[in-house]
Short mmCIF file of C-alpha atoms in Angstrom, two decimals:
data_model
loop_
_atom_site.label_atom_id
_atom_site.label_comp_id
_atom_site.label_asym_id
_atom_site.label_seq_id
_atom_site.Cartn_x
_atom_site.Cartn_y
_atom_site.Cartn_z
CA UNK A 1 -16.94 -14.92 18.21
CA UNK A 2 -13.37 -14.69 18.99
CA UNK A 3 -10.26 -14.06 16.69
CA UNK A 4 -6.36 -14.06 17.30
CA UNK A 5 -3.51 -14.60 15.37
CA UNK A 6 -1.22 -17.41 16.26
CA UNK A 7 2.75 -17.78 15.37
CA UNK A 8 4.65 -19.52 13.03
CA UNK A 9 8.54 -19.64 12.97
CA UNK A 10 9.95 -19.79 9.57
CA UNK A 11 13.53 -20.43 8.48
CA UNK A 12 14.38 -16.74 6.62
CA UNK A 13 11.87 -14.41 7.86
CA UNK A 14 12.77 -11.74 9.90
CA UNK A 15 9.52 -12.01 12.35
CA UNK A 16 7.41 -14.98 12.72
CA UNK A 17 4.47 -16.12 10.05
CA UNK A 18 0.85 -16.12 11.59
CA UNK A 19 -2.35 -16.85 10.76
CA UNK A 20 -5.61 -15.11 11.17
CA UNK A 21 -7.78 -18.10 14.06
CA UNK A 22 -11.43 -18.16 14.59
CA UNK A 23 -13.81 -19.62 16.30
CA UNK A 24 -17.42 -19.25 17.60
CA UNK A 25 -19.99 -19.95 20.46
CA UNK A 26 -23.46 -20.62 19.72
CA UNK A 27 -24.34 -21.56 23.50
CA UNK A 28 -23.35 -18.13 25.18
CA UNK A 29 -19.42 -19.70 25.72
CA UNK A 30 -20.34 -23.12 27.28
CA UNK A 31 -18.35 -24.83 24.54
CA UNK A 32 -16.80 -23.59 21.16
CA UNK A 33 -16.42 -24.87 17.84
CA UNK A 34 -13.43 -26.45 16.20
CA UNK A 35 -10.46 -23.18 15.16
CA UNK A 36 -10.07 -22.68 11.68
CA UNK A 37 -8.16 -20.10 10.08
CA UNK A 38 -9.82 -17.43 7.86
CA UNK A 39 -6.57 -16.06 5.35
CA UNK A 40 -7.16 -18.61 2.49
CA UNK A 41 -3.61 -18.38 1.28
CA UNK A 42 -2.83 -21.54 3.52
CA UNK A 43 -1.30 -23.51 0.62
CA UNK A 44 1.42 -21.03 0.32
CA UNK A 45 4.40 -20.60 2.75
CA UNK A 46 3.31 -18.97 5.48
CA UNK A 47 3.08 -15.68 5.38
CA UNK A 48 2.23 -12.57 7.71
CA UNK A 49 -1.56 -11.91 8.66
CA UNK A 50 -1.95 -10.14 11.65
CA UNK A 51 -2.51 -6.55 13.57
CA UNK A 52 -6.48 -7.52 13.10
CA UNK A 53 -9.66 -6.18 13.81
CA UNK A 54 -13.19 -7.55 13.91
CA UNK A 55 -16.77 -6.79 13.96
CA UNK A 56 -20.66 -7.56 13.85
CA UNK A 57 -22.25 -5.60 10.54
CA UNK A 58 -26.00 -5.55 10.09
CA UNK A 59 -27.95 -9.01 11.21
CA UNK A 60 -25.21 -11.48 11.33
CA UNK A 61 -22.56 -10.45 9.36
CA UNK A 62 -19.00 -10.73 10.75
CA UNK A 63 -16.31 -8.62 9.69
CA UNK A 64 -12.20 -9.45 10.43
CA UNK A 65 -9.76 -7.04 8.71
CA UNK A 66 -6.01 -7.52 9.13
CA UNK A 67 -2.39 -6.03 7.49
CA UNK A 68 -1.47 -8.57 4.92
CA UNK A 69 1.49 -9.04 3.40
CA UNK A 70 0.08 -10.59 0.41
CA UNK A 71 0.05 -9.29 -3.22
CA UNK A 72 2.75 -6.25 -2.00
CA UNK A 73 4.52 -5.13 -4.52
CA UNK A 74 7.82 -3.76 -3.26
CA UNK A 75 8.29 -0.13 -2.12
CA UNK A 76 9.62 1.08 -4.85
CA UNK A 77 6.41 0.57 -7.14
CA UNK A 78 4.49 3.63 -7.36
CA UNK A 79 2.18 4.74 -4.83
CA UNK A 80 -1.10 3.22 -3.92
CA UNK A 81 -4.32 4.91 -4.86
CA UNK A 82 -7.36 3.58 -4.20
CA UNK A 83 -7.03 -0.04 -3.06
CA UNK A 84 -4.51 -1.00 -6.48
CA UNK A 85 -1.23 -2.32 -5.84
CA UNK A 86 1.95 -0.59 -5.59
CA UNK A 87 3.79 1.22 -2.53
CA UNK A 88 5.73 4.40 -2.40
CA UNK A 89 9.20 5.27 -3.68
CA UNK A 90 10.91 4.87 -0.99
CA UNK A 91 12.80 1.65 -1.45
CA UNK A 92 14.45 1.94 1.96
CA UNK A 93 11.92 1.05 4.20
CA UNK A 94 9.70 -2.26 5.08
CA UNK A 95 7.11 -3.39 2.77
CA UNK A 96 3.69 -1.74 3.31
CA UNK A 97 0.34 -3.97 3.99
CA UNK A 98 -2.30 -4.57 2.34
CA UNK A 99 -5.76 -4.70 4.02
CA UNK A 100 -7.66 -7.88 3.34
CA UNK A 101 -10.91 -9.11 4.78
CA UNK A 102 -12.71 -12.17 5.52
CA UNK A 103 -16.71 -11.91 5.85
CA UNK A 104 -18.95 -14.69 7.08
CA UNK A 105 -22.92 -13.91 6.22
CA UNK A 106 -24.13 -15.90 9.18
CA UNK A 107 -22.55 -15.47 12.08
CA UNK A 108 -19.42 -17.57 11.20
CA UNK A 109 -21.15 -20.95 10.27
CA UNK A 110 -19.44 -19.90 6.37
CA UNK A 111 -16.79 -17.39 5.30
CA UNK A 112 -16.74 -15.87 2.06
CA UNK A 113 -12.66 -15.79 -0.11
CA UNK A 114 -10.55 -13.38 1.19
CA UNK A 115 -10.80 -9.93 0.07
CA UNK A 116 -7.64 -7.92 -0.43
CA UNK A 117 -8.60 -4.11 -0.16
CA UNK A 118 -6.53 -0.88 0.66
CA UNK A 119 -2.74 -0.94 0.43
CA UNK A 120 -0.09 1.50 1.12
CA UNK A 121 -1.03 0.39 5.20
CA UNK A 122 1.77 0.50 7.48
CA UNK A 123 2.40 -3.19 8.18
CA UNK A 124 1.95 -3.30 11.93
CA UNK A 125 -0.59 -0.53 12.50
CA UNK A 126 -3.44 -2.06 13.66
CA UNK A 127 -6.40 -2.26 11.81
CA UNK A 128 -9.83 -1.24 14.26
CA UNK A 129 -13.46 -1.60 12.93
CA UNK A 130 -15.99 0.14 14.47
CA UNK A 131 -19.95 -0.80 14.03
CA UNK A 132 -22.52 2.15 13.62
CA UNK A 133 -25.98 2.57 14.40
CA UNK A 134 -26.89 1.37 11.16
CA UNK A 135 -24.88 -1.82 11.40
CA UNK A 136 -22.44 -0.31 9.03
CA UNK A 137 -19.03 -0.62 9.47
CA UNK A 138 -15.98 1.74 9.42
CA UNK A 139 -12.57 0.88 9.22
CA UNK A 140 -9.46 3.10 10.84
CA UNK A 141 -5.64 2.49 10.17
CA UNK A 142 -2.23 4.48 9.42
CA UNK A 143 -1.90 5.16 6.37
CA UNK A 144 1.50 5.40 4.26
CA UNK A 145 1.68 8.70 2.56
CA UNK A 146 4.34 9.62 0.12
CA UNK A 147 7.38 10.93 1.82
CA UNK A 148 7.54 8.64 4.16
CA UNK A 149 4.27 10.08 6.03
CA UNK A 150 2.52 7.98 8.66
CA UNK A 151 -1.15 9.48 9.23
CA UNK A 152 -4.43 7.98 10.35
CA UNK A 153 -6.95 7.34 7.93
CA UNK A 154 -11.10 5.92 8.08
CA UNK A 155 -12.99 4.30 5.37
CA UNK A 156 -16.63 2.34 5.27
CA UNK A 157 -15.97 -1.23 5.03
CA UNK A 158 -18.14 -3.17 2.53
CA UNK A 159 -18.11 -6.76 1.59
CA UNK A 160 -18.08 -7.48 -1.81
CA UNK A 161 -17.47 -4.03 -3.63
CA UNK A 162 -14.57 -2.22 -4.20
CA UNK A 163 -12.80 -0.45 -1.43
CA UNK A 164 -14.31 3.48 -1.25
CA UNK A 165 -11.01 6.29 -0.94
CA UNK A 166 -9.89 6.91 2.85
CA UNK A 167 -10.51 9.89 4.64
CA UNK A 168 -7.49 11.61 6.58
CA UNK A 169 -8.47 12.12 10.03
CA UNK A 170 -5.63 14.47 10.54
CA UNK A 171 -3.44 16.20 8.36
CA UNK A 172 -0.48 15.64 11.00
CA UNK A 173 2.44 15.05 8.66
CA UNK A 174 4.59 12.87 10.90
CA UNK A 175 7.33 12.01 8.81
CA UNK A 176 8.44 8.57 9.69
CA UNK A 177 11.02 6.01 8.04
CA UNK A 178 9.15 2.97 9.29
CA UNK A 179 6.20 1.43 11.06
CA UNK A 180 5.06 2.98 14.06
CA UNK A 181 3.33 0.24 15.60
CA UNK A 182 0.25 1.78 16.74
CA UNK A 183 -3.00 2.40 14.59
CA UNK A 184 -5.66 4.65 15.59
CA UNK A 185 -8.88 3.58 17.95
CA UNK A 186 -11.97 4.19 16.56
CA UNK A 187 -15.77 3.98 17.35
CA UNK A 188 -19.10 4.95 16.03
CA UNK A 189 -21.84 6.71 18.69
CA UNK A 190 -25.49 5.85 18.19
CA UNK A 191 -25.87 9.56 16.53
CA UNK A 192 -23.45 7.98 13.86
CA UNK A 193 -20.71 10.05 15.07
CA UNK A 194 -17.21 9.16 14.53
CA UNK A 195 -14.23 8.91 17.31
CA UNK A 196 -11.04 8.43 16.49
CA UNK A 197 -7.61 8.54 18.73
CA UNK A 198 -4.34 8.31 17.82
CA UNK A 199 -0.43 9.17 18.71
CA UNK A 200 1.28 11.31 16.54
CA UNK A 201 5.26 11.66 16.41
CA UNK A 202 5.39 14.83 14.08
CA UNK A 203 8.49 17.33 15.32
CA UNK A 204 7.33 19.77 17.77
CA UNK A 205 3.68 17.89 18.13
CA UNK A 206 4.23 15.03 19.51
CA UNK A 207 1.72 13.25 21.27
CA UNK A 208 -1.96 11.32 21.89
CA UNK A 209 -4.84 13.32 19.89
CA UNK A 210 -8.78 12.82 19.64
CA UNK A 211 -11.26 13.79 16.46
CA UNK A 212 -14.38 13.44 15.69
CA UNK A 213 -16.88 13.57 12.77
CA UNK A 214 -20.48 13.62 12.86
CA UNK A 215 -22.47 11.68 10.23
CA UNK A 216 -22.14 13.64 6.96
CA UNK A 217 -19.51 16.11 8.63
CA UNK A 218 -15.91 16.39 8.58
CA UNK A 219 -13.37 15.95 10.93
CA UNK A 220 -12.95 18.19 14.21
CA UNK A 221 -9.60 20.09 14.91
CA UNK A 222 -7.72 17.58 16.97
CA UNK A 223 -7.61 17.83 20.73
CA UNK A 224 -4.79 17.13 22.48
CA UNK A 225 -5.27 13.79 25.20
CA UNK A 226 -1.59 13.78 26.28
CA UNK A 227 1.81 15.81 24.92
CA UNK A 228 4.81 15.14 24.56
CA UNK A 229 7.05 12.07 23.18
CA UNK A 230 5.71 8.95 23.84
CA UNK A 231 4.79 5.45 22.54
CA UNK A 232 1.03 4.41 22.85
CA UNK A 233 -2.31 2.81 21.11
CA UNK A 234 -4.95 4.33 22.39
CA UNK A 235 -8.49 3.36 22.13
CA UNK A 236 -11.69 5.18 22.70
CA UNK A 237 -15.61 4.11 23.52
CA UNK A 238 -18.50 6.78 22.63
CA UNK A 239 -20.60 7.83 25.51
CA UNK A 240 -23.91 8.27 25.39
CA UNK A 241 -23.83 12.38 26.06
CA UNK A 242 -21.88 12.60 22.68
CA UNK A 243 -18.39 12.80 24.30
CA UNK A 244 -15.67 9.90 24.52
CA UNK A 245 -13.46 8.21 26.75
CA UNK A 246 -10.09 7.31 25.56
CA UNK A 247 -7.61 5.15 27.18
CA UNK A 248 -3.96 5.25 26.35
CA UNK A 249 -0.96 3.51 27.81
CA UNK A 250 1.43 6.20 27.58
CA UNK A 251 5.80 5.22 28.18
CA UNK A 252 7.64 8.62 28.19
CA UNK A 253 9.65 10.52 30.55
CA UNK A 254 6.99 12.10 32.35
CA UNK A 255 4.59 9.12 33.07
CA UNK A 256 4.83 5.68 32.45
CA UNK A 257 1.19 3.37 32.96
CA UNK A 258 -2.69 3.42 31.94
CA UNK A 259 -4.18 6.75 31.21
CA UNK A 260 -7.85 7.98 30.80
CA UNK A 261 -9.39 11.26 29.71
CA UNK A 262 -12.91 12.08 29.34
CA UNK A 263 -13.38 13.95 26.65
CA UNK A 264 -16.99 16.30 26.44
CA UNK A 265 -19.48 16.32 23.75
CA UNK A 266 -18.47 19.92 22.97
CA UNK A 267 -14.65 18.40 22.23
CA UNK A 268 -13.10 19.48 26.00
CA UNK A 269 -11.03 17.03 27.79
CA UNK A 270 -13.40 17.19 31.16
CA UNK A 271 -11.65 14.85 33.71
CA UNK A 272 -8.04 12.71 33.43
CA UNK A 273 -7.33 9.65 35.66
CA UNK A 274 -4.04 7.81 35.69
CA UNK A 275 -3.13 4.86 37.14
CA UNK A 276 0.87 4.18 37.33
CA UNK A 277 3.07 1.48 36.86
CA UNK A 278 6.36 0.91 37.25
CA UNK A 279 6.76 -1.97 34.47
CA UNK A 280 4.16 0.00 32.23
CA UNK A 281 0.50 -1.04 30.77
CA UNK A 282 0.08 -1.89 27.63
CA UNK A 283 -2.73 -2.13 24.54
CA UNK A 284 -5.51 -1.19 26.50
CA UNK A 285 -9.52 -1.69 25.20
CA UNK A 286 -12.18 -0.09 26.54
CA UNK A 287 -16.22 -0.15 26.21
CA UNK A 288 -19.14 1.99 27.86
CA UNK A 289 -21.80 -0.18 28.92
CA UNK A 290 -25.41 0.78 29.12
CA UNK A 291 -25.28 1.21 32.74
CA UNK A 292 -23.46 4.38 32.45
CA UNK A 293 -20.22 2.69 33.24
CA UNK A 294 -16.89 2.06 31.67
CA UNK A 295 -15.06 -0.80 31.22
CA UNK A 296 -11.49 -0.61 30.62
CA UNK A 297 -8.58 -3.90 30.22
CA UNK A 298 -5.17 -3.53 29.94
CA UNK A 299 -1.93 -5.75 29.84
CA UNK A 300 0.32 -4.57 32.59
CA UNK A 301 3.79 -5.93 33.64
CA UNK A 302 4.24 -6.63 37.06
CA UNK A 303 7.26 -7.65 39.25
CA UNK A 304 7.35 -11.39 40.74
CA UNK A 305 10.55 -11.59 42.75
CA UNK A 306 13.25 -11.22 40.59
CA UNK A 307 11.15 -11.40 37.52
CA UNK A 308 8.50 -9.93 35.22
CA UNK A 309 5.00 -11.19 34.60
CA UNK A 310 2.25 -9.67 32.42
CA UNK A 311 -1.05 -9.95 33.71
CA UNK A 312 -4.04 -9.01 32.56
CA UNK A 313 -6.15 -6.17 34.52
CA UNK A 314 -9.63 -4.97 34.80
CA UNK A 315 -11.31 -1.24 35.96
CA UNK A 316 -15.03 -0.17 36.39
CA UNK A 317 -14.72 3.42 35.75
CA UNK A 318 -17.79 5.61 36.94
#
Protein backbone atom coordinates (compact mmCIF):
# COMPACT_ATOMS: atom_id res chain seq x y z
CA UNK A 1 0.00 0.00 0.00
CA UNK A 2 1.38 3.33 -0.66
CA UNK A 3 0.08 6.90 0.29
CA UNK A 4 1.26 10.56 -0.56
CA UNK A 5 -0.23 13.70 -0.78
CA UNK A 6 -0.19 15.51 -4.03
CA UNK A 7 -0.50 19.54 -4.68
CA UNK A 8 -3.00 21.74 -5.68
CA UNK A 9 -2.46 25.53 -6.39
CA UNK A 10 -5.36 27.62 -5.45
CA UNK A 11 -6.01 31.28 -6.19
CA UNK A 12 -6.06 32.81 -2.27
CA UNK A 13 -4.41 30.29 -0.21
CA UNK A 14 -1.36 30.95 1.31
CA UNK A 15 0.21 27.24 0.65
CA UNK A 16 -0.99 24.86 -1.86
CA UNK A 17 -4.34 22.48 -1.41
CA UNK A 18 -3.54 18.63 -1.42
CA UNK A 19 -5.10 15.63 -1.27
CA UNK A 20 -4.56 12.51 0.68
CA UNK A 21 -3.52 9.54 -2.78
CA UNK A 22 -3.67 5.86 -2.45
CA UNK A 23 -3.10 3.06 -4.06
CA UNK A 24 -2.37 -0.70 -3.64
CA UNK A 25 -0.50 -3.87 -4.95
CA UNK A 26 -2.00 -7.14 -4.73
CA UNK A 27 0.89 -8.88 -6.88
CA UNK A 28 3.94 -7.99 -4.55
CA UNK A 29 4.43 -4.41 -6.81
CA UNK A 30 4.31 -5.92 -10.37
CA UNK A 31 1.48 -3.54 -11.21
CA UNK A 32 -0.82 -1.21 -9.04
CA UNK A 33 -4.25 -0.24 -9.01
CA UNK A 34 -5.88 2.90 -10.31
CA UNK A 35 -5.01 6.28 -7.40
CA UNK A 36 -7.89 7.44 -5.69
CA UNK A 37 -7.98 9.85 -3.03
CA UNK A 38 -9.17 8.93 0.50
CA UNK A 39 -10.35 12.74 2.18
CA UNK A 40 -14.04 12.56 1.04
CA UNK A 41 -14.46 16.30 1.14
CA UNK A 42 -13.59 16.31 -2.72
CA UNK A 43 -16.75 18.27 -3.65
CA UNK A 44 -15.57 21.18 -1.71
CA UNK A 45 -12.73 23.60 -2.72
CA UNK A 46 -9.79 22.09 -2.09
CA UNK A 47 -8.59 22.15 0.97
CA UNK A 48 -5.37 21.09 3.06
CA UNK A 49 -4.88 17.25 3.91
CA UNK A 50 -1.53 16.38 4.45
CA UNK A 51 1.55 15.72 7.09
CA UNK A 52 0.10 11.88 7.01
CA UNK A 53 0.75 8.74 8.47
CA UNK A 54 -0.28 5.16 7.75
CA UNK A 55 -0.51 1.73 9.00
CA UNK A 56 -1.56 -2.10 8.96
CA UNK A 57 -4.01 -2.78 12.26
CA UNK A 58 -5.00 -6.33 13.06
CA UNK A 59 -5.71 -8.75 9.80
CA UNK A 60 -6.15 -6.31 7.06
CA UNK A 61 -7.07 -3.23 8.33
CA UNK A 62 -5.36 -0.08 6.98
CA UNK A 63 -5.02 2.94 8.88
CA UNK A 64 -4.02 6.71 7.18
CA UNK A 65 -4.20 9.66 9.64
CA UNK A 66 -3.41 13.18 8.45
CA UNK A 67 -3.68 17.17 9.85
CA UNK A 68 -6.88 18.41 8.36
CA UNK A 69 -7.95 21.58 8.03
CA UNK A 70 -11.50 20.72 7.98
CA UNK A 71 -14.25 21.56 10.55
CA UNK A 72 -11.48 24.18 12.42
CA UNK A 73 -13.01 26.54 14.11
CA UNK A 74 -10.79 29.59 14.36
CA UNK A 75 -8.21 30.11 17.16
CA UNK A 76 -9.97 32.07 19.09
CA UNK A 77 -12.77 29.40 20.00
CA UNK A 78 -12.04 27.83 23.18
CA UNK A 79 -9.70 25.13 23.60
CA UNK A 80 -10.02 21.62 22.40
CA UNK A 81 -10.71 18.83 24.81
CA UNK A 82 -11.15 15.61 23.83
CA UNK A 83 -11.53 15.40 20.05
CA UNK A 84 -14.58 18.50 20.07
CA UNK A 85 -14.01 21.45 18.10
CA UNK A 86 -12.56 24.63 19.07
CA UNK A 87 -8.78 25.92 19.27
CA UNK A 88 -7.06 28.04 21.81
CA UNK A 89 -7.30 31.77 22.53
CA UNK A 90 -4.76 32.83 20.87
CA UNK A 91 -6.16 34.50 17.81
CA UNK A 92 -2.71 35.41 16.52
CA UNK A 93 -1.46 32.38 15.26
CA UNK A 94 -2.36 29.77 12.27
CA UNK A 95 -5.33 27.65 12.53
CA UNK A 96 -4.73 24.34 14.37
CA UNK A 97 -5.56 20.75 12.62
CA UNK A 98 -7.72 18.47 13.12
CA UNK A 99 -6.82 14.74 12.91
CA UNK A 100 -9.04 12.77 10.57
CA UNK A 101 -8.76 9.20 9.43
CA UNK A 102 -9.62 7.04 6.65
CA UNK A 103 -9.87 3.10 7.40
CA UNK A 104 -10.25 0.43 4.76
CA UNK A 105 -11.36 -3.19 6.42
CA UNK A 106 -9.69 -5.16 3.68
CA UNK A 107 -6.65 -4.20 2.72
CA UNK A 108 -7.78 -1.14 0.65
CA UNK A 109 -10.26 -2.91 -1.81
CA UNK A 110 -13.07 -0.33 0.35
CA UNK A 111 -12.59 2.69 2.62
CA UNK A 112 -14.89 3.55 5.24
CA UNK A 113 -16.14 7.99 5.47
CA UNK A 114 -13.66 9.97 6.84
CA UNK A 115 -13.32 10.25 10.45
CA UNK A 116 -12.44 13.60 11.96
CA UNK A 117 -10.81 12.92 15.49
CA UNK A 118 -8.44 15.02 17.79
CA UNK A 119 -8.05 18.76 17.21
CA UNK A 120 -6.02 21.39 18.76
CA UNK A 121 -2.94 19.51 16.35
CA UNK A 122 -0.38 21.76 15.14
CA UNK A 123 -1.14 21.92 11.41
CA UNK A 124 2.12 20.68 9.96
CA UNK A 125 3.33 18.31 12.67
CA UNK A 126 3.30 15.16 11.29
CA UNK A 127 1.06 12.66 12.28
CA UNK A 128 3.13 8.88 12.83
CA UNK A 129 1.20 5.60 13.59
CA UNK A 130 2.87 2.95 14.99
CA UNK A 131 1.44 -0.89 14.94
CA UNK A 132 1.85 -3.06 18.19
CA UNK A 133 2.16 -6.56 18.83
CA UNK A 134 -1.40 -6.86 19.11
CA UNK A 135 -2.13 -5.21 15.79
CA UNK A 136 -3.27 -2.20 17.68
CA UNK A 137 -2.44 0.99 16.69
CA UNK A 138 -1.04 4.17 18.36
CA UNK A 139 -1.01 7.46 17.11
CA UNK A 140 1.85 10.32 18.03
CA UNK A 141 1.63 14.14 17.12
CA UNK A 142 2.32 17.78 18.67
CA UNK A 143 -0.10 18.80 20.39
CA UNK A 144 -1.36 22.58 20.86
CA UNK A 145 -1.52 23.39 24.49
CA UNK A 146 -2.91 26.58 25.83
CA UNK A 147 -0.36 29.28 25.89
CA UNK A 148 0.85 28.75 22.89
CA UNK A 149 2.58 25.29 24.02
CA UNK A 150 3.82 22.85 21.38
CA UNK A 151 4.34 19.29 23.12
CA UNK A 152 4.20 15.73 21.86
CA UNK A 153 1.36 13.74 22.59
CA UNK A 154 0.25 9.55 21.90
CA UNK A 155 -3.16 8.15 21.76
CA UNK A 156 -4.64 4.47 20.59
CA UNK A 157 -6.18 4.87 17.33
CA UNK A 158 -9.57 3.13 16.85
CA UNK A 159 -11.86 3.06 13.93
CA UNK A 160 -15.21 3.76 14.56
CA UNK A 161 -15.35 5.03 18.29
CA UNK A 162 -14.67 8.12 19.70
CA UNK A 163 -11.16 9.39 19.98
CA UNK A 164 -9.66 8.21 23.73
CA UNK A 165 -7.71 11.59 25.65
CA UNK A 166 -3.87 11.92 24.59
CA UNK A 167 -1.16 11.19 26.73
CA UNK A 168 1.78 13.85 27.09
CA UNK A 169 4.93 12.21 26.39
CA UNK A 170 6.80 15.05 27.89
CA UNK A 171 5.89 17.79 29.94
CA UNK A 172 8.53 20.06 27.95
CA UNK A 173 6.66 23.35 27.84
CA UNK A 174 8.14 24.80 24.66
CA UNK A 175 6.36 27.84 24.23
CA UNK A 176 5.95 28.44 20.59
CA UNK A 177 3.85 31.10 18.47
CA UNK A 178 3.45 28.76 15.52
CA UNK A 179 3.94 25.39 13.91
CA UNK A 180 7.07 23.76 14.37
CA UNK A 181 7.07 21.53 11.57
CA UNK A 182 8.22 18.41 13.03
CA UNK A 183 6.01 15.76 14.93
CA UNK A 184 7.38 13.14 17.02
CA UNK A 185 8.55 9.41 15.67
CA UNK A 186 7.04 6.76 17.25
CA UNK A 187 7.05 2.87 17.36
CA UNK A 188 5.70 -0.01 19.28
CA UNK A 189 8.36 -3.11 20.32
CA UNK A 190 6.97 -6.62 20.31
CA UNK A 191 6.91 -6.33 24.37
CA UNK A 192 4.26 -3.54 23.56
CA UNK A 193 6.64 -0.96 24.55
CA UNK A 194 6.36 2.49 23.39
CA UNK A 195 9.25 4.78 21.63
CA UNK A 196 8.84 8.02 20.99
CA UNK A 197 11.46 10.90 19.69
CA UNK A 198 11.08 14.25 19.31
CA UNK A 199 12.86 17.94 19.13
CA UNK A 200 12.05 20.25 21.63
CA UNK A 201 12.73 24.17 21.36
CA UNK A 202 11.93 25.06 25.11
CA UNK A 203 14.56 28.01 26.43
CA UNK A 204 17.56 26.57 27.90
CA UNK A 205 16.53 22.78 26.63
CA UNK A 206 16.71 22.78 23.42
CA UNK A 207 17.16 19.82 21.53
CA UNK A 208 16.34 15.95 20.12
CA UNK A 209 14.88 13.73 23.17
CA UNK A 210 13.81 9.91 23.44
CA UNK A 211 10.94 8.25 25.92
CA UNK A 212 9.60 5.35 26.40
CA UNK A 213 6.61 3.55 28.01
CA UNK A 214 6.12 0.03 28.60
CA UNK A 215 2.65 -1.51 28.16
CA UNK A 216 0.55 -0.33 31.13
CA UNK A 217 3.48 2.08 32.33
CA UNK A 218 4.13 5.62 32.02
CA UNK A 219 6.49 7.55 30.33
CA UNK A 220 10.41 7.45 31.05
CA UNK A 221 12.35 10.72 31.99
CA UNK A 222 13.50 11.90 28.62
CA UNK A 223 17.00 11.23 27.40
CA UNK A 224 18.76 13.55 25.65
CA UNK A 225 19.79 12.23 21.65
CA UNK A 226 21.35 15.57 20.64
CA UNK A 227 21.50 19.34 22.46
CA UNK A 228 21.39 22.28 21.51
CA UNK A 229 19.27 24.50 18.88
CA UNK A 230 18.39 22.81 16.00
CA UNK A 231 15.67 21.90 13.45
CA UNK A 232 14.91 18.09 12.99
CA UNK A 233 12.16 15.08 12.72
CA UNK A 234 13.49 12.36 14.05
CA UNK A 235 12.29 8.88 13.82
CA UNK A 236 13.01 5.80 15.78
CA UNK A 237 12.68 1.72 15.11
CA UNK A 238 12.48 -0.68 18.35
CA UNK A 239 15.16 -3.26 18.55
CA UNK A 240 14.69 -6.42 19.52
CA UNK A 241 16.97 -6.14 23.00
CA UNK A 242 14.33 -3.51 24.18
CA UNK A 243 16.44 -0.44 23.19
CA UNK A 244 15.90 1.93 20.02
CA UNK A 245 17.60 3.46 17.28
CA UNK A 246 16.71 6.92 16.37
CA UNK A 247 17.70 8.82 13.40
CA UNK A 248 17.58 12.56 13.22
CA UNK A 249 18.69 15.02 10.60
CA UNK A 250 19.95 17.62 12.76
CA UNK A 251 20.81 21.66 10.94
CA UNK A 252 22.50 23.73 13.73
CA UNK A 253 25.71 25.34 14.26
CA UNK A 254 27.53 22.50 15.43
CA UNK A 255 26.59 19.76 12.83
CA UNK A 256 24.69 19.85 9.89
CA UNK A 257 23.62 16.00 8.18
CA UNK A 258 22.09 12.45 9.23
CA UNK A 259 22.53 11.43 12.78
CA UNK A 260 22.06 8.04 14.64
CA UNK A 261 22.16 7.05 18.29
CA UNK A 262 21.58 3.77 19.74
CA UNK A 263 19.83 4.03 22.54
CA UNK A 264 20.00 0.75 25.34
CA UNK A 265 17.19 -1.10 26.77
CA UNK A 266 18.09 0.35 30.19
CA UNK A 267 17.44 4.10 28.47
CA UNK A 268 21.52 4.89 27.78
CA UNK A 269 22.48 6.33 24.54
CA UNK A 270 25.20 3.32 23.79
CA UNK A 271 26.84 4.28 20.41
CA UNK A 272 26.30 7.68 17.99
CA UNK A 273 27.20 7.65 14.23
CA UNK A 274 27.01 10.70 12.02
CA UNK A 275 27.28 11.03 8.64
CA UNK A 276 27.83 14.83 7.30
CA UNK A 277 26.67 16.85 4.68
CA UNK A 278 27.33 19.92 3.48
CA UNK A 279 23.73 20.67 1.85
CA UNK A 280 22.08 18.78 4.90
CA UNK A 281 19.76 15.44 5.10
CA UNK A 282 16.51 15.63 5.58
CA UNK A 283 13.18 13.53 6.99
CA UNK A 284 14.87 10.49 7.54
CA UNK A 285 12.85 6.81 8.22
CA UNK A 286 14.26 4.07 9.60
CA UNK A 287 13.28 0.20 10.31
CA UNK A 288 15.15 -2.82 12.10
CA UNK A 289 14.80 -5.81 10.15
CA UNK A 290 14.78 -9.28 11.52
CA UNK A 291 18.23 -9.89 10.52
CA UNK A 292 19.55 -7.80 13.22
CA UNK A 293 20.10 -4.95 10.87
CA UNK A 294 18.98 -1.43 10.36
CA UNK A 295 17.72 0.22 7.64
CA UNK A 296 17.84 3.83 7.46
CA UNK A 297 16.63 6.48 4.15
CA UNK A 298 17.08 9.89 4.05
CA UNK A 299 16.62 12.89 1.55
CA UNK A 300 19.94 14.59 1.22
CA UNK A 301 20.90 17.63 -0.98
CA UNK A 302 23.77 17.28 -2.98
CA UNK A 303 25.82 19.67 -5.22
CA UNK A 304 25.68 19.13 -9.21
CA UNK A 305 27.93 21.80 -10.67
CA UNK A 306 26.57 24.93 -9.94
CA UNK A 307 23.39 23.53 -8.60
CA UNK A 308 21.48 21.55 -5.97
CA UNK A 309 19.85 18.17 -6.32
CA UNK A 310 18.05 16.09 -3.68
CA UNK A 311 18.55 12.57 -3.89
CA UNK A 312 17.42 9.99 -2.12
CA UNK A 313 19.98 7.74 0.06
CA UNK A 314 20.15 4.40 1.60
CA UNK A 315 22.42 2.82 4.83
CA UNK A 316 22.64 -0.80 6.24
CA UNK A 317 23.56 -0.08 9.70
CA UNK A 318 25.01 -3.14 11.74
Amino acid sequence: AAVWTNSIDVAGRQWPASNIRFARSIDGGATWSRTITLNDDTAATPGGHIFHGAAWSGDSTLLVAWLDERGGASPGDAADQGGHPGHHPESNLEPDARIYLASSPNGGARWRPNQPLWGAACPCCRVSLARGPDGAVIAGWRKHFPGSVRDPVVAPLVSGRAPPAETRVATDGWVYPGCPHTGPGVTVDARGTTHVAWLTGKTNGEGVFYARRPAGGTFSEPVAIERGRMTAHPRVAALPDGGAIVAVDPDSREFVGLLLARVSADGRVVARSKVASELGADHPDVVALPDSTVLVAWMQKEKAGDEARTRIRLIRVR
